[in-house]
mmCIF file of C-alpha atoms in Angstrom:
data_model
loop_
_atom_site.group_PDB
_atom_site.id
_atom_site.type_symbol
_atom_site.label_atom_id
_atom_site.label_comp_id
_atom_site.label_asym_id
_atom_site.label_seq_id
_atom_site.Cartn_x
_atom_site.Cartn_y
_atom_site.Cartn_z
ATOM 1 C CA MET W 1 89.291 173.162 92.946
ATOM 2 C CA SER W 2 89.950 176.043 95.264
ATOM 3 C CA ASN W 3 89.562 179.860 93.996
ATOM 4 C CA THR W 4 93.196 180.083 93.606
ATOM 5 C CA THR W 5 93.343 178.339 91.031
ATOM 6 C CA GLN W 6 90.413 179.112 88.770
ATOM 7 C CA LEU W 7 91.959 182.714 89.202
ATOM 8 C CA ARG W 8 94.817 181.783 86.925
ATOM 9 C CA LEU W 9 94.259 180.789 83.935
ATOM 10 C CA TRP W 10 97.461 178.541 82.940
ATOM 11 C CA ASN W 11 96.836 176.404 85.790
ATOM 12 C CA ARG W 12 97.878 172.684 85.982
ATOM 13 C CA ASP W 13 94.599 170.673 83.986
ATOM 14 C CA PHE W 14 94.019 173.723 81.417
ATOM 15 C CA SER W 15 97.349 173.650 80.214
ATOM 16 C CA LEU W 16 96.761 170.013 79.222
ATOM 17 C CA LEU W 17 93.718 170.102 78.403
ATOM 18 C CA VAL W 18 95.234 172.552 75.604
ATOM 19 C CA PHE W 19 97.998 171.373 74.838
ATOM 20 C CA GLY W 20 95.500 167.724 74.530
ATOM 21 C CA GLN W 21 94.243 170.039 72.107
ATOM 22 C CA THR W 22 97.122 170.830 70.365
ATOM 23 C CA VAL W 23 98.074 167.346 69.383
ATOM 24 C CA SER W 24 94.483 165.577 68.795
ATOM 25 C CA ILE W 25 93.859 169.102 66.559
ATOM 26 C CA PHE W 26 96.154 168.745 64.427
ATOM 27 C CA GLY W 27 96.093 164.973 63.592
ATOM 28 C CA ASN W 28 92.376 166.111 62.912
ATOM 29 C CA MET W 29 93.238 168.467 60.294
ATOM 30 C CA ILE W 30 95.506 166.562 58.925
ATOM 31 C CA LEU W 31 93.450 164.042 57.949
ATOM 32 C CA SER W 32 90.170 165.773 57.616
ATOM 33 C CA PHE W 33 91.554 168.104 55.065
ATOM 34 C CA ALA W 34 93.591 165.144 53.170
ATOM 35 C CA LEU W 35 90.800 162.960 52.801
ATOM 36 C CA PRO W 36 88.483 165.499 50.812
ATOM 37 C CA LEU W 37 91.192 166.810 48.548
ATOM 38 C CA TYR W 38 91.708 163.091 48.285
ATOM 39 C CA ILE W 39 88.753 163.263 46.445
ATOM 40 C CA LEU W 40 88.994 166.364 44.288
ATOM 41 C CA ASP W 41 92.552 165.468 43.165
ATOM 42 C CA ILE W 42 90.798 161.903 41.746
ATOM 43 C CA SER W 43 87.361 163.083 40.872
ATOM 44 C CA GLU W 44 88.386 166.757 39.829
ATOM 45 C CA SER W 45 84.780 167.262 40.288
ATOM 46 C CA ALA W 46 83.347 170.215 42.701
ATOM 47 C CA ALA W 47 80.592 168.736 42.929
ATOM 48 C CA MET W 48 81.649 165.656 44.005
ATOM 49 C CA TYR W 49 84.376 167.017 46.693
ATOM 50 C CA GLY W 50 81.392 168.920 47.994
ATOM 51 C CA LEU W 51 79.894 165.725 48.813
ATOM 52 C CA VAL W 52 82.038 164.471 50.229
ATOM 53 C CA LEU W 53 82.283 167.398 52.914
ATOM 54 C CA ALA W 54 78.340 167.143 53.409
ATOM 55 C CA LEU W 55 77.956 163.330 54.080
ATOM 56 C CA PRO W 56 80.030 163.267 57.058
ATOM 57 C CA TYR W 57 78.308 165.798 58.351
ATOM 58 C CA ILE W 58 75.318 163.889 59.252
ATOM 59 C CA ALA W 59 77.248 161.188 61.209
ATOM 60 C CA LEU W 60 78.569 165.202 63.809
ATOM 61 C CA ILE W 61 74.674 166.453 63.560
ATOM 62 C CA ILE W 62 73.472 162.666 65.494
ATOM 63 C CA THR W 63 76.298 162.266 68.093
ATOM 64 C CA SER W 64 76.494 166.273 68.739
ATOM 65 C CA PRO W 65 73.084 166.278 71.225
ATOM 66 C CA ILE W 66 74.544 163.215 72.624
ATOM 67 C CA GLY W 67 78.209 163.990 73.355
ATOM 68 C CA GLY W 68 76.335 167.691 75.038
ATOM 69 C CA ILE W 69 74.310 164.769 77.373
ATOM 70 C CA LEU W 70 77.792 162.865 78.543
ATOM 71 C CA ALA W 71 80.048 166.582 78.911
ATOM 72 C CA ASP W 72 76.864 167.108 81.944
ATOM 73 C CA ARG W 73 76.300 163.533 83.549
ATOM 74 C CA LEU W 74 79.815 162.121 82.959
ATOM 75 C CA ARG W 75 83.526 162.918 83.807
ATOM 76 C CA LYS W 76 84.600 164.487 80.929
ATOM 77 C CA GLN W 77 88.431 163.597 80.921
ATOM 78 C CA ARG W 78 87.241 159.831 80.603
ATOM 79 C CA ILE W 79 84.859 160.993 77.697
ATOM 80 C CA MET W 80 87.899 162.166 75.641
ATOM 81 C CA PHE W 81 89.905 159.383 76.559
ATOM 82 C CA TRP W 82 87.686 157.317 75.134
ATOM 83 C CA LEU W 83 86.124 159.170 72.042
ATOM 84 C CA ASP W 84 90.625 159.371 71.177
ATOM 85 C CA ALA W 85 91.199 156.216 72.086
ATOM 86 C CA SER W 86 87.936 155.438 69.605
ATOM 87 C CA THR W 87 89.776 157.341 66.693
ATOM 88 C CA THR W 88 92.874 156.107 66.630
ATOM 89 C CA VAL W 89 91.778 152.249 66.528
ATOM 90 C CA ILE W 90 89.651 153.345 63.467
ATOM 91 C CA ILE W 91 92.356 155.184 61.974
ATOM 92 C CA VAL W 92 93.914 152.149 61.912
ATOM 93 C CA LEU W 93 91.045 150.331 60.976
ATOM 94 C CA TYR W 94 90.810 152.248 57.910
ATOM 95 C CA MET W 95 94.389 151.964 56.685
ATOM 96 C CA ILE W 96 94.349 148.130 56.557
ATOM 97 C CA ALA W 97 90.861 148.888 55.057
ATOM 98 C CA SER W 98 92.217 151.147 52.042
ATOM 99 C CA GLY W 99 94.801 148.615 51.767
ATOM 100 C CA LEU W 100 92.328 145.830 50.758
ATOM 101 C CA ILE W 101 89.165 147.680 49.125
ATOM 102 C CA ALA W 102 89.869 149.619 46.206
ATOM 103 C CA ALA W 103 86.391 151.993 46.167
ATOM 104 C CA ALA W 104 87.915 155.258 47.022
ATOM 105 C CA VAL W 105 85.428 157.145 47.526
ATOM 106 C CA PRO W 106 82.675 154.852 50.018
ATOM 107 C CA LEU W 107 85.520 154.301 51.407
ATOM 108 C CA VAL W 108 85.999 157.979 52.259
ATOM 109 C CA ILE W 109 83.067 158.783 53.246
ATOM 110 C CA ILE W 110 82.827 156.425 56.098
ATOM 111 C CA LYS W 111 86.278 157.189 57.292
ATOM 112 C CA LEU W 112 84.620 160.516 58.006
ATOM 113 C CA MET W 113 81.670 159.733 58.637
ATOM 114 C CA ALA W 114 83.330 157.658 61.934
ATOM 115 C CA LEU W 115 85.306 160.634 62.658
ATOM 116 C CA ASN W 116 82.842 163.144 63.027
ATOM 117 C CA ALA W 117 80.585 161.188 64.726
ATOM 118 C CA ILE W 118 83.392 160.940 67.010
ATOM 119 C CA GLN W 119 84.264 165.088 67.233
ATOM 120 C CA GLY W 120 80.295 165.261 67.886
ATOM 121 C CA MET W 121 80.779 163.452 71.237
ATOM 122 C CA TYR W 122 83.545 165.594 71.772
ATOM 123 C CA MET W 123 83.504 168.587 71.153
ATOM 124 C CA PRO W 124 80.894 169.716 74.034
ATOM 125 C CA ALA W 125 83.392 167.554 76.603
ATOM 126 C CA VAL W 126 85.774 170.389 75.655
ATOM 127 C CA GLN W 127 83.670 173.643 75.329
ATOM 128 C CA ALA W 128 82.414 172.320 79.129
ATOM 129 C CA SER W 129 85.583 171.492 80.286
ATOM 130 C CA VAL W 130 86.748 175.290 79.396
ATOM 131 C CA PRO W 131 84.393 177.075 82.081
ATOM 132 C CA ALA W 132 84.734 173.888 84.451
ATOM 133 C CA LEU W 133 88.897 175.199 84.650
ATOM 134 C CA SER W 134 88.766 178.929 84.158
ATOM 135 C CA SER W 135 86.905 182.137 86.582
ATOM 136 C CA ALA W 136 83.698 183.841 84.713
ATOM 137 C CA GLU W 137 86.401 186.545 84.383
ATOM 138 C CA LYS W 138 88.887 184.899 81.474
ATOM 139 C CA LEU W 139 85.593 182.983 80.108
ATOM 140 C CA VAL W 140 87.365 185.392 76.894
ATOM 141 C CA SER W 141 90.796 184.290 77.710
ATOM 142 C CA ALA W 142 90.622 180.851 77.911
ATOM 143 C CA ASN W 143 88.138 180.641 74.504
ATOM 144 C CA SER W 144 91.160 182.727 72.987
ATOM 145 C CA ALA W 145 93.619 180.205 74.110
ATOM 146 C CA VAL W 146 92.200 177.095 73.283
ATOM 147 C CA SER W 147 91.335 178.974 70.151
ATOM 148 C CA ILE W 148 94.492 180.265 69.428
ATOM 149 C CA VAL W 149 96.289 176.818 69.795
ATOM 150 C CA ASN W 150 93.119 175.179 67.107
ATOM 151 C CA MET W 151 94.135 177.501 65.087
ATOM 152 C CA LEU W 152 98.182 176.814 64.971
ATOM 153 C CA SER W 153 97.816 172.633 64.972
ATOM 154 C CA SER W 154 94.844 173.626 62.077
ATOM 155 C CA MET W 155 97.083 175.470 60.496
ATOM 156 C CA SER W 156 100.390 173.765 60.623
ATOM 157 C CA GLY W 157 97.938 170.355 60.090
ATOM 158 C CA MET W 158 97.201 172.160 56.653
ATOM 159 C CA ALA W 159 100.374 172.656 55.627
ATOM 160 C CA ILE W 160 102.040 169.709 56.687
ATOM 161 C CA ALA W 161 99.298 167.582 54.874
ATOM 162 C CA GLY W 162 98.929 169.335 51.794
ATOM 163 C CA LEU W 163 103.187 168.725 51.747
ATOM 164 C CA LEU W 164 102.605 165.200 52.240
ATOM 165 C CA TYR W 165 99.537 163.880 50.623
ATOM 166 C CA ALA W 166 101.439 166.123 47.855
ATOM 167 C CA ARG W 167 105.063 163.901 47.635
ATOM 168 C CA PHE W 168 104.343 161.022 49.446
ATOM 169 C CA GLY W 169 100.690 159.894 49.201
ATOM 170 C CA LEU W 170 97.885 158.746 51.674
ATOM 171 C CA PHE W 171 99.272 156.452 54.483
ATOM 172 C CA PRO W 172 102.078 159.103 55.802
ATOM 173 C CA ILE W 173 98.709 160.966 56.795
ATOM 174 C CA LEU W 174 97.060 158.407 58.595
ATOM 175 C CA LEU W 175 100.097 157.528 60.312
ATOM 176 C CA VAL W 176 100.700 161.036 61.791
ATOM 177 C CA SER W 177 96.967 161.524 62.635
ATOM 178 C CA ALA W 178 97.108 157.597 64.461
ATOM 179 C CA VAL W 179 99.998 158.215 66.684
ATOM 180 C CA CYS W 180 98.245 161.735 67.737
ATOM 181 C CA PHE W 181 95.487 160.895 68.816
ATOM 182 C CA ALA W 182 97.415 158.349 70.472
ATOM 183 C CA ILE W 183 99.209 160.476 72.784
ATOM 184 C CA THR W 184 96.150 162.915 72.906
ATOM 185 C CA ALA W 185 94.152 160.052 75.108
ATOM 186 C CA VAL W 186 97.277 159.846 77.176
ATOM 187 C CA MET W 187 97.255 163.565 77.787
ATOM 188 C CA ASP W 188 93.103 163.235 78.172
ATOM 189 C CA LEU W 189 93.620 160.734 81.320
ATOM 190 C CA LEU W 190 95.895 163.498 83.257
ATOM 191 C CA ILE W 191 93.571 165.796 83.550
ATOM 192 C CA ARG W 192 91.074 166.585 86.726
ATOM 193 C CA ILE W 193 88.234 168.555 86.056
ATOM 194 C CA PRO W 194 86.194 169.193 88.785
ATOM 195 C CA TYR W 195 82.527 166.485 88.399
ATOM 196 C CA GLN W 196 79.132 166.644 90.480
ATOM 197 C CA LYS W 197 77.055 163.274 89.629
ATOM 198 C CA PRO W 198 73.803 164.337 88.416
ATOM 199 C CA GLU W 199 71.054 162.949 90.200
ATOM 200 C CA SER W 200 69.040 161.173 86.862
ATOM 201 C CA THR W 201 65.656 158.570 87.129
ATOM 202 C CA GLY W 202 64.361 156.304 84.369
ATOM 203 C CA SER W 203 65.647 154.738 81.763
ATOM 204 C CA ILE W 204 68.482 156.133 79.150
ATOM 205 C CA ILE W 205 65.826 157.018 76.287
ATOM 206 C CA GLU W 206 63.773 159.302 79.310
ATOM 207 C CA VAL W 207 66.960 160.500 80.652
ATOM 208 C CA VAL W 208 68.011 161.583 77.378
ATOM 209 C CA LYS W 209 64.735 162.693 76.174
ATOM 210 C CA SER W 210 64.229 164.687 79.098
ATOM 211 C CA ASP W 211 68.004 166.117 78.740
ATOM 212 C CA LEU W 212 67.248 167.897 75.152
ATOM 213 C CA LEU W 213 64.162 168.776 75.902
ATOM 214 C CA GLN W 214 65.438 170.886 79.130
ATOM 215 C CA SER W 215 68.077 172.313 77.552
ATOM 216 C CA ALA W 216 66.522 173.231 74.193
ATOM 217 C CA LYS W 217 63.303 174.720 76.552
ATOM 218 C CA TYR W 218 66.078 177.164 78.213
ATOM 219 C CA MET W 219 67.528 178.327 74.999
ATOM 220 C CA VAL W 220 64.315 178.975 73.629
ATOM 221 C CA LYS W 221 61.839 180.241 75.821
ATOM 222 C CA GLU W 222 63.946 180.770 79.092
ATOM 223 C CA ASN W 223 66.961 182.467 77.474
ATOM 224 C CA PRO W 224 66.308 183.253 73.498
ATOM 225 C CA ILE W 225 68.720 185.374 72.627
ATOM 226 C CA ILE W 226 71.367 181.196 72.429
ATOM 227 C CA ALA W 227 68.474 180.191 70.313
ATOM 228 C CA LYS W 228 68.320 183.305 68.011
ATOM 229 C CA SER W 229 72.273 183.123 68.376
ATOM 230 C CA ALA W 230 72.372 179.986 66.624
ATOM 231 C CA PHE W 231 70.313 180.609 64.293
ATOM 232 C CA ILE W 232 72.168 183.855 63.068
ATOM 233 C CA ALA W 233 75.905 181.004 63.708
ATOM 234 C CA PHE W 234 73.563 178.848 61.211
ATOM 235 C CA PHE W 235 72.811 181.027 58.097
ATOM 236 C CA LEU W 236 76.838 182.438 58.339
ATOM 237 C CA GLN W 237 78.169 179.238 58.511
ATOM 238 C CA LEU W 238 76.028 178.526 55.696
ATOM 239 C CA ALA W 239 77.091 181.065 53.977
ATOM 240 C CA LEU W 240 80.761 182.116 54.494
ATOM 241 C CA VAL W 241 82.644 179.391 55.882
ATOM 242 C CA PRO W 242 81.442 176.777 52.863
ATOM 243 C CA MET W 243 82.241 179.115 50.378
ATOM 244 C CA VAL W 244 85.899 179.239 51.687
ATOM 245 C CA ILE W 245 86.662 175.982 52.553
ATOM 246 C CA VAL W 246 85.005 174.317 49.104
ATOM 247 C CA GLY W 247 85.027 177.591 46.902
ATOM 248 C CA VAL W 248 88.715 178.561 47.374
ATOM 249 C CA PRO W 249 90.442 174.443 46.701
ATOM 250 C CA VAL W 250 88.312 174.199 43.394
ATOM 251 C CA MET W 251 89.432 177.938 42.297
ATOM 252 C CA ILE W 252 93.238 177.732 42.956
ATOM 253 C CA THR W 253 93.440 173.999 41.004
ATOM 254 C CA GLN W 254 90.449 174.694 38.294
ATOM 255 C CA ASN W 255 90.252 178.391 37.640
ATOM 256 C CA LEU W 256 93.901 178.973 38.659
ATOM 257 C CA GLY W 257 95.381 175.481 37.909
ATOM 258 C CA TYR W 258 97.892 175.162 40.540
ATOM 259 C CA GLY W 259 98.317 171.973 42.641
ATOM 260 C CA MET W 260 97.442 170.538 46.034
ATOM 261 C CA ASP W 261 100.797 171.880 47.879
ATOM 262 C CA MET W 262 99.003 175.427 46.752
ATOM 263 C CA VAL W 263 95.898 175.036 48.430
ATOM 264 C CA GLY W 264 97.597 173.541 51.483
ATOM 265 C CA TYR W 265 99.716 176.648 51.904
ATOM 266 C CA ASN W 266 96.698 178.974 50.834
ATOM 267 C CA GLN W 267 94.578 176.559 54.225
ATOM 268 C CA SER W 268 97.083 176.925 56.319
ATOM 269 C CA ILE W 269 98.070 180.912 55.686
ATOM 270 C CA MET W 270 94.448 181.930 56.073
ATOM 271 C CA MET W 271 94.820 179.781 59.436
ATOM 272 C CA VAL W 272 97.611 182.952 59.812
ATOM 273 C CA GLY W 273 94.278 184.853 59.697
ATOM 274 C CA GLY W 274 92.529 182.826 62.250
ATOM 275 C CA LEU W 275 95.666 182.933 64.657
ATOM 276 C CA ALA W 276 95.740 186.285 64.944
ATOM 277 C CA GLY W 277 92.086 187.070 65.270
ATOM 278 C CA GLY W 278 92.283 184.960 68.416
ATOM 279 C CA ILE W 279 95.469 186.480 69.722
ATOM 280 C CA LEU W 280 93.741 189.870 69.228
ATOM 281 C CA ALA W 281 90.691 188.859 70.913
ATOM 282 C CA GLY W 282 92.989 187.143 74.226
ATOM 283 C CA VAL W 283 94.270 191.132 74.575
ATOM 284 C CA LEU W 284 90.858 192.029 74.483
ATOM 285 C CA GLY W 285 88.950 190.500 76.699
ATOM 286 C CA GLY W 286 86.177 191.705 78.208
ATOM 287 C CA ARG W 287 86.330 194.708 75.775
ATOM 288 C CA LEU W 288 85.142 192.284 73.336
ATOM 289 C CA LYS W 289 81.122 193.418 73.603
ATOM 290 C CA ILE W 290 78.752 191.388 72.269
ATOM 291 C CA LYS W 291 76.916 194.007 70.248
ATOM 292 C CA ARG W 292 80.079 195.756 68.268
ATOM 293 C CA LEU W 293 79.872 191.888 66.793
ATOM 294 C CA PRO W 294 77.740 192.741 63.778
ATOM 295 C CA PHE W 295 80.249 194.965 62.567
ATOM 296 C CA LEU W 296 83.684 192.964 62.687
ATOM 297 C CA LEU W 297 81.151 190.759 60.779
ATOM 298 C CA PHE W 298 80.495 193.124 58.417
ATOM 299 C CA ILE W 299 84.112 193.729 57.880
ATOM 300 C CA SER W 300 84.677 189.963 57.915
ATOM 301 C CA THR W 301 81.807 189.828 55.200
ATOM 302 C CA LEU W 302 83.540 192.508 52.913
ATOM 303 C CA LEU W 303 87.317 191.156 53.180
ATOM 304 C CA PHE W 304 85.715 187.494 52.185
ATOM 305 C CA GLY W 305 84.376 189.493 48.612
ATOM 306 C CA ILE W 306 87.670 190.479 47.862
ATOM 307 C CA ILE W 307 88.399 186.932 46.839
ATOM 308 C CA GLY W 308 86.226 187.100 43.640
ATOM 309 C CA LEU W 309 87.857 190.369 42.537
ATOM 310 C CA PRO W 310 90.468 188.244 40.622
ATOM 311 C CA PHE W 311 87.698 186.108 38.810
ATOM 312 C CA LEU W 312 85.939 189.188 37.840
ATOM 313 C CA PHE W 313 89.321 191.690 36.200
ATOM 314 C CA GLU W 314 91.122 188.262 34.734
ATOM 315 C CA THR W 315 93.458 188.609 36.970
ATOM 316 C CA PRO W 316 97.125 186.235 36.741
ATOM 317 C CA ALA W 317 97.003 183.208 38.580
ATOM 318 C CA LEU W 318 100.359 184.472 40.675
ATOM 319 C CA PRO W 319 99.085 187.628 41.856
ATOM 320 C CA ALA W 320 94.962 186.100 41.945
ATOM 321 C CA TYR W 321 97.072 183.235 44.550
ATOM 322 C CA ILE W 322 98.261 186.544 46.016
ATOM 323 C CA ILE W 323 94.954 188.038 46.585
ATOM 324 C CA ILE W 324 93.641 185.769 47.586
ATOM 325 C CA THR W 325 94.921 183.910 50.553
ATOM 326 C CA ALA W 326 95.568 187.463 51.476
ATOM 327 C CA ALA W 327 91.504 188.448 51.220
ATOM 328 C CA THR W 328 90.821 185.774 53.462
ATOM 329 C CA VAL W 329 94.049 186.110 56.044
ATOM 330 C CA LEU W 330 92.255 189.195 57.231
ATOM 331 C CA ALA W 331 88.852 188.099 57.275
ATOM 332 C CA PHE W 332 89.576 185.066 59.190
ATOM 333 C CA MET W 333 90.711 187.464 61.151
ATOM 334 C CA ALA W 334 88.118 189.584 62.048
ATOM 335 C CA MET W 335 85.731 186.004 62.002
ATOM 336 C CA GLN W 336 87.757 185.210 64.912
ATOM 337 C CA LEU W 337 86.888 188.281 67.090
ATOM 338 C CA VAL W 338 83.366 187.452 66.931
ATOM 339 C CA THR W 339 82.425 183.625 67.064
ATOM 340 C CA ILE W 340 85.008 183.441 70.186
ATOM 341 C CA PRO W 341 83.102 186.661 72.428
ATOM 342 C CA LEU W 342 80.381 184.693 70.673
ATOM 343 C CA PHE W 343 80.933 181.614 72.396
ATOM 344 C CA ALA W 344 81.945 183.363 76.053
ATOM 345 C CA PHE W 345 78.651 185.079 75.918
ATOM 346 C CA ILE W 346 76.947 182.040 75.624
ATOM 347 C CA GLN W 347 78.781 180.339 78.452
ATOM 348 C CA ALA W 348 78.215 182.927 80.356
ATOM 349 C CA GLU W 349 75.079 183.151 79.948
ATOM 350 C CA THR W 350 74.054 179.370 80.549
ATOM 351 C CA PRO W 351 73.794 177.536 84.109
ATOM 352 C CA SER W 352 76.995 175.737 84.848
ATOM 353 C CA ASP W 353 74.136 172.007 84.961
ATOM 354 C CA LEU W 354 73.245 172.841 81.367
ATOM 355 C CA ILE W 355 76.156 174.204 79.469
ATOM 356 C CA GLY W 356 77.525 170.912 77.507
ATOM 357 C CA LYS W 357 73.748 170.455 76.392
ATOM 358 C CA VAL W 358 73.252 173.822 75.385
ATOM 359 C CA MET W 359 76.625 174.232 73.048
ATOM 360 C CA SER W 360 75.312 171.013 71.787
ATOM 361 C CA LEU W 361 72.655 171.822 70.967
ATOM 362 C CA PHE W 362 73.902 175.604 69.396
ATOM 363 C CA LEU W 363 76.969 174.018 67.281
ATOM 364 C CA ILE W 364 73.748 171.228 65.717
ATOM 365 C CA LEU W 365 72.765 174.313 63.372
ATOM 366 C CA PRO W 366 75.853 174.736 62.092
ATOM 367 C CA PHE W 367 76.604 171.465 61.325
ATOM 368 C CA ILE W 368 73.819 171.382 59.045
ATOM 369 C CA ALA W 369 74.473 174.409 57.807
ATOM 370 C CA SER W 370 78.132 173.010 56.705
ATOM 371 C CA ALA W 371 77.233 169.933 55.493
ATOM 372 C CA ILE W 372 74.489 171.897 53.182
ATOM 373 C CA GLY W 373 76.340 174.472 52.204
ATOM 374 C CA SER W 374 79.171 172.205 51.067
ATOM 375 C CA LEU W 375 76.957 169.960 49.153
ATOM 376 C CA ILE W 376 74.960 173.690 47.401
ATOM 377 C CA TYR W 377 78.598 174.870 47.007
ATOM 378 C CA GLY W 378 79.853 171.939 45.775
ATOM 379 C CA PHE W 379 77.383 172.455 42.763
ATOM 380 C CA LEU W 380 77.085 176.356 42.902
ATOM 381 C CA PHE W 381 80.676 175.956 41.993
ATOM 382 C CA GLU W 382 80.916 173.640 39.424
ATOM 383 C CA TRP W 383 77.853 174.936 37.775
ATOM 384 C CA PHE W 384 79.907 178.679 37.641
ATOM 385 C CA GLU W 385 83.168 177.181 37.174
ATOM 386 C CA ALA W 386 83.692 180.182 34.276
ATOM 387 C CA VAL W 387 82.367 182.843 36.705
ATOM 388 C CA PRO W 388 83.102 182.038 40.724
ATOM 389 C CA TRP W 389 82.776 185.787 40.982
ATOM 390 C CA LEU W 390 79.180 185.377 41.382
ATOM 391 C CA VAL W 391 79.144 182.594 43.703
ATOM 392 C CA VAL W 392 81.266 185.120 46.221
ATOM 393 C CA PHE W 393 79.632 188.294 45.550
ATOM 394 C CA GLY W 394 75.973 186.308 45.922
ATOM 395 C CA THR W 395 77.388 185.109 49.674
ATOM 396 C CA VAL W 396 78.563 188.892 49.946
ATOM 397 C CA ILE W 397 74.471 189.720 49.104
ATOM 398 C CA PHE W 398 73.283 187.370 51.713
ATOM 399 C CA THR W 399 75.199 187.530 54.485
ATOM 400 C CA ILE W 400 74.469 191.210 54.724
ATOM 401 C CA PHE W 401 70.608 190.445 55.622
ATOM 402 C CA ILE W 402 72.038 188.406 57.890
ATOM 403 C CA ILE W 403 74.014 190.874 60.084
ATOM 404 C CA PHE W 404 71.332 193.499 59.755
ATOM 405 C CA TYR W 405 69.706 191.165 61.785
ATOM 406 C CA ALA W 406 71.979 190.080 64.473
ATOM 407 C CA ARG W 407 72.683 194.042 64.488
ATOM 408 C CA LYS W 408 68.788 194.026 65.676
ATOM 409 C CA GLN W 409 68.965 191.250 68.372
ATOM 410 C CA PHE W 410 72.902 192.094 70.116
ATOM 411 C CA GLU W 411 71.989 195.962 70.071
ATOM 412 C CA LYS W 412 70.610 195.889 73.343
ATOM 413 C CA PHE W 413 73.596 193.959 74.858
ATOM 414 C CA SER W 414 76.467 196.201 76.808
#
């Protein structure tokens, strides 16, 4: 790829990557959003809802390192093609199976585990493709562009999933999702990503072991700020994200008494904040210095804390719903101003031949945190159903300690 092509962010191949991500994330979101809600709807149990959200992360945790190795050793566009095609087939098989088997919860868990297993291998390929298709100076803008389309797709996916599920049930969601992944598979075939075949010796097991050890050594010993950043990301993911993903739907349906369509509206409107944050991160670009991230994270944490106020002061349902939605919009906006520069920072700090493996290992800890956090918050919101504000405020206090640690780690960077 020429220097001219790299200097232009929206070149042909980057545009195809982003467009494919738009369709793929939409298809993934409507399915991943609807299936757990289906379980919450039929079981009316926050603990079961948290369990269904938590278990699929096991598959993602296992496959993410494999995806990182594949991303550094194989052609990334071929990886994405085969994974998108496989997802299409799995959804079709699930549609057939769901018509024959009545055991809803096991089927949902199996489907989500299969979907997450594929996503675990898919995401490192995408993350490793971004720096390959953009210059170092445009990494923040490139990650911002990817984040914006992710938010747009997630926002529309959640809204449409909520509406489709409330009116027509699960089948239309499965059908739309399968079509989205089939379209993305075709788009993957058109992308050209620079590729240099790496040298490899020994068996597959030896190669996997060597690659993972090399990446872990680089993160822990050669550039420890990456390992420390992963540690910070782990505890933030453990606290903030599951609190919202599990807690907000439970509070809307069980505490405020609204239906699943209102959950869909809330989750999609919430993504508006993420979209605005992604746009703002792209505009600010390199001015978002890593040492400023703890302050932005502190603002985001306080905004998340507002979610608990309507329940502390026994606010009527509609004003409470509006306050919760507004707080999550602003909080997710601030979170984007943290996560996008953080990803760009890790990509810039990592050599190109290690980036797929390092990004996969960097993502594993948040995945583990999401699984643990979803399970914990499912039980917490069931145990404290009458006083959900206790869970929210406890999360805020816990997160503030993590922010102090992050401030100490990032203060030396310009």
